[in-house]
């Protein structure tokens, strides 16, 4: 990843965090997953090749975010 891509993805991530705080009342206060559910959905090891930023964000939205508690 070069510095141009890093800046682009960092800005996208900062925007996603800001959107989260702007819309925080739309999210449940408690985690919506059972203990161990997120762990079970994650791969056993890191990928051999770099993953696309959008794929990482998709996994965050679908796997990690439902487990967040406020």
Short mmCIF file of C-alpha atoms in Angstrom, two decimals:
data_model
loop_
_atom_site.label_atom_id
_atom_site.label_comp_id
_atom_site.label_asym_id
_atom_site.label_seq_id
_atom_site.Cartn_x
_atom_site.Cartn_y
_atom_site.Cartn_z
CA UNK A 1 0.00 0.00 0.00
CA UNK A 2 1.42 3.36 -0.95
CA UNK A 3 0.85 6.60 0.94
CA UNK A 4 -1.94 7.69 -1.42
CA UNK A 5 -3.94 4.52 -0.75
CA UNK A 6 -3.20 4.77 2.96
CA UNK A 7 -4.60 8.32 3.07
CA UNK A 8 -7.68 7.27 1.10
CA UNK A 9 -8.45 4.32 3.39
CA UNK A 10 -7.65 6.28 6.55
CA UNK A 11 -10.12 8.98 5.49
CA UNK A 12 -12.77 6.36 4.73
CA UNK A 13 -12.22 4.79 8.13
CA UNK A 14 -12.40 8.17 9.90
CA UNK A 15 -15.66 8.90 8.06
CA UNK A 16 -17.07 5.51 9.13
CA UNK A 17 -16.18 6.20 12.77
CA UNK A 18 -17.77 9.67 12.58
CA UNK A 19 -20.90 8.17 10.99
CA UNK A 20 -21.04 5.61 13.80
CA UNK A 21 -21.02 8.34 16.43
CA UNK A 22 -23.54 10.43 14.50
CA UNK A 23 -25.93 7.46 14.37
CA UNK A 24 -25.06 5.80 17.67
CA UNK A 25 -28.67 5.87 18.86
CA UNK A 26 -29.55 3.46 16.03
CA UNK A 27 -27.33 0.73 17.47
CA UNK A 28 -28.31 -1.60 20.30
CA UNK A 29 -26.66 -0.94 23.65
CA UNK A 30 -25.81 -4.61 24.22
CA UNK A 31 -23.95 -7.02 22.01
CA UNK A 32 -26.23 -8.91 19.63
CA UNK A 33 -24.04 -12.02 19.51
CA UNK A 34 -23.34 -14.88 21.88
CA UNK A 35 -19.91 -15.31 23.51
CA UNK A 36 -17.54 -16.97 21.07
CA UNK A 37 -19.69 -16.24 18.00
CA UNK A 38 -17.35 -13.60 16.57
CA UNK A 39 -14.30 -15.76 17.21
CA UNK A 40 -15.95 -18.66 15.38
CA UNK A 41 -16.53 -16.50 12.30
CA UNK A 42 -12.92 -15.33 12.03
CA UNK A 43 -10.29 -17.28 10.09
CA UNK A 44 -7.78 -19.34 12.06
CA UNK A 45 -4.83 -17.47 10.57
CA UNK A 46 -3.98 -14.24 8.82
CA UNK A 47 -4.37 -14.24 5.04
CA UNK A 48 -1.35 -15.03 2.89
CA UNK A 49 -2.08 -12.05 0.63
CA UNK A 50 -3.28 -8.58 1.55
CA UNK A 51 -7.07 -8.22 1.54
CA UNK A 52 -8.99 -5.46 -0.17
CA UNK A 53 -9.98 -2.64 2.20
CA UNK A 54 -13.64 -2.99 1.22
CA UNK A 55 -13.58 -6.69 2.11
CA UNK A 56 -12.11 -5.86 5.51
CA UNK A 57 -14.77 -3.22 6.12
CA UNK A 58 -17.49 -5.66 5.05
CA UNK A 59 -16.24 -8.17 7.61
CA UNK A 60 -16.14 -5.44 10.25
CA UNK A 61 -19.74 -4.43 9.54
CA UNK A 62 -21.10 -7.99 9.41
CA UNK A 63 -18.97 -9.77 12.02
CA UNK A 64 -17.46 -7.29 14.49
CA UNK A 65 -19.98 -4.45 14.74
CA UNK A 66 -22.89 -6.65 15.92
CA UNK A 67 -20.73 -7.61 18.91
CA UNK A 68 -19.98 -4.06 20.01
CA UNK A 69 -21.39 -2.92 23.37
CA UNK A 70 -21.92 0.73 24.20
#
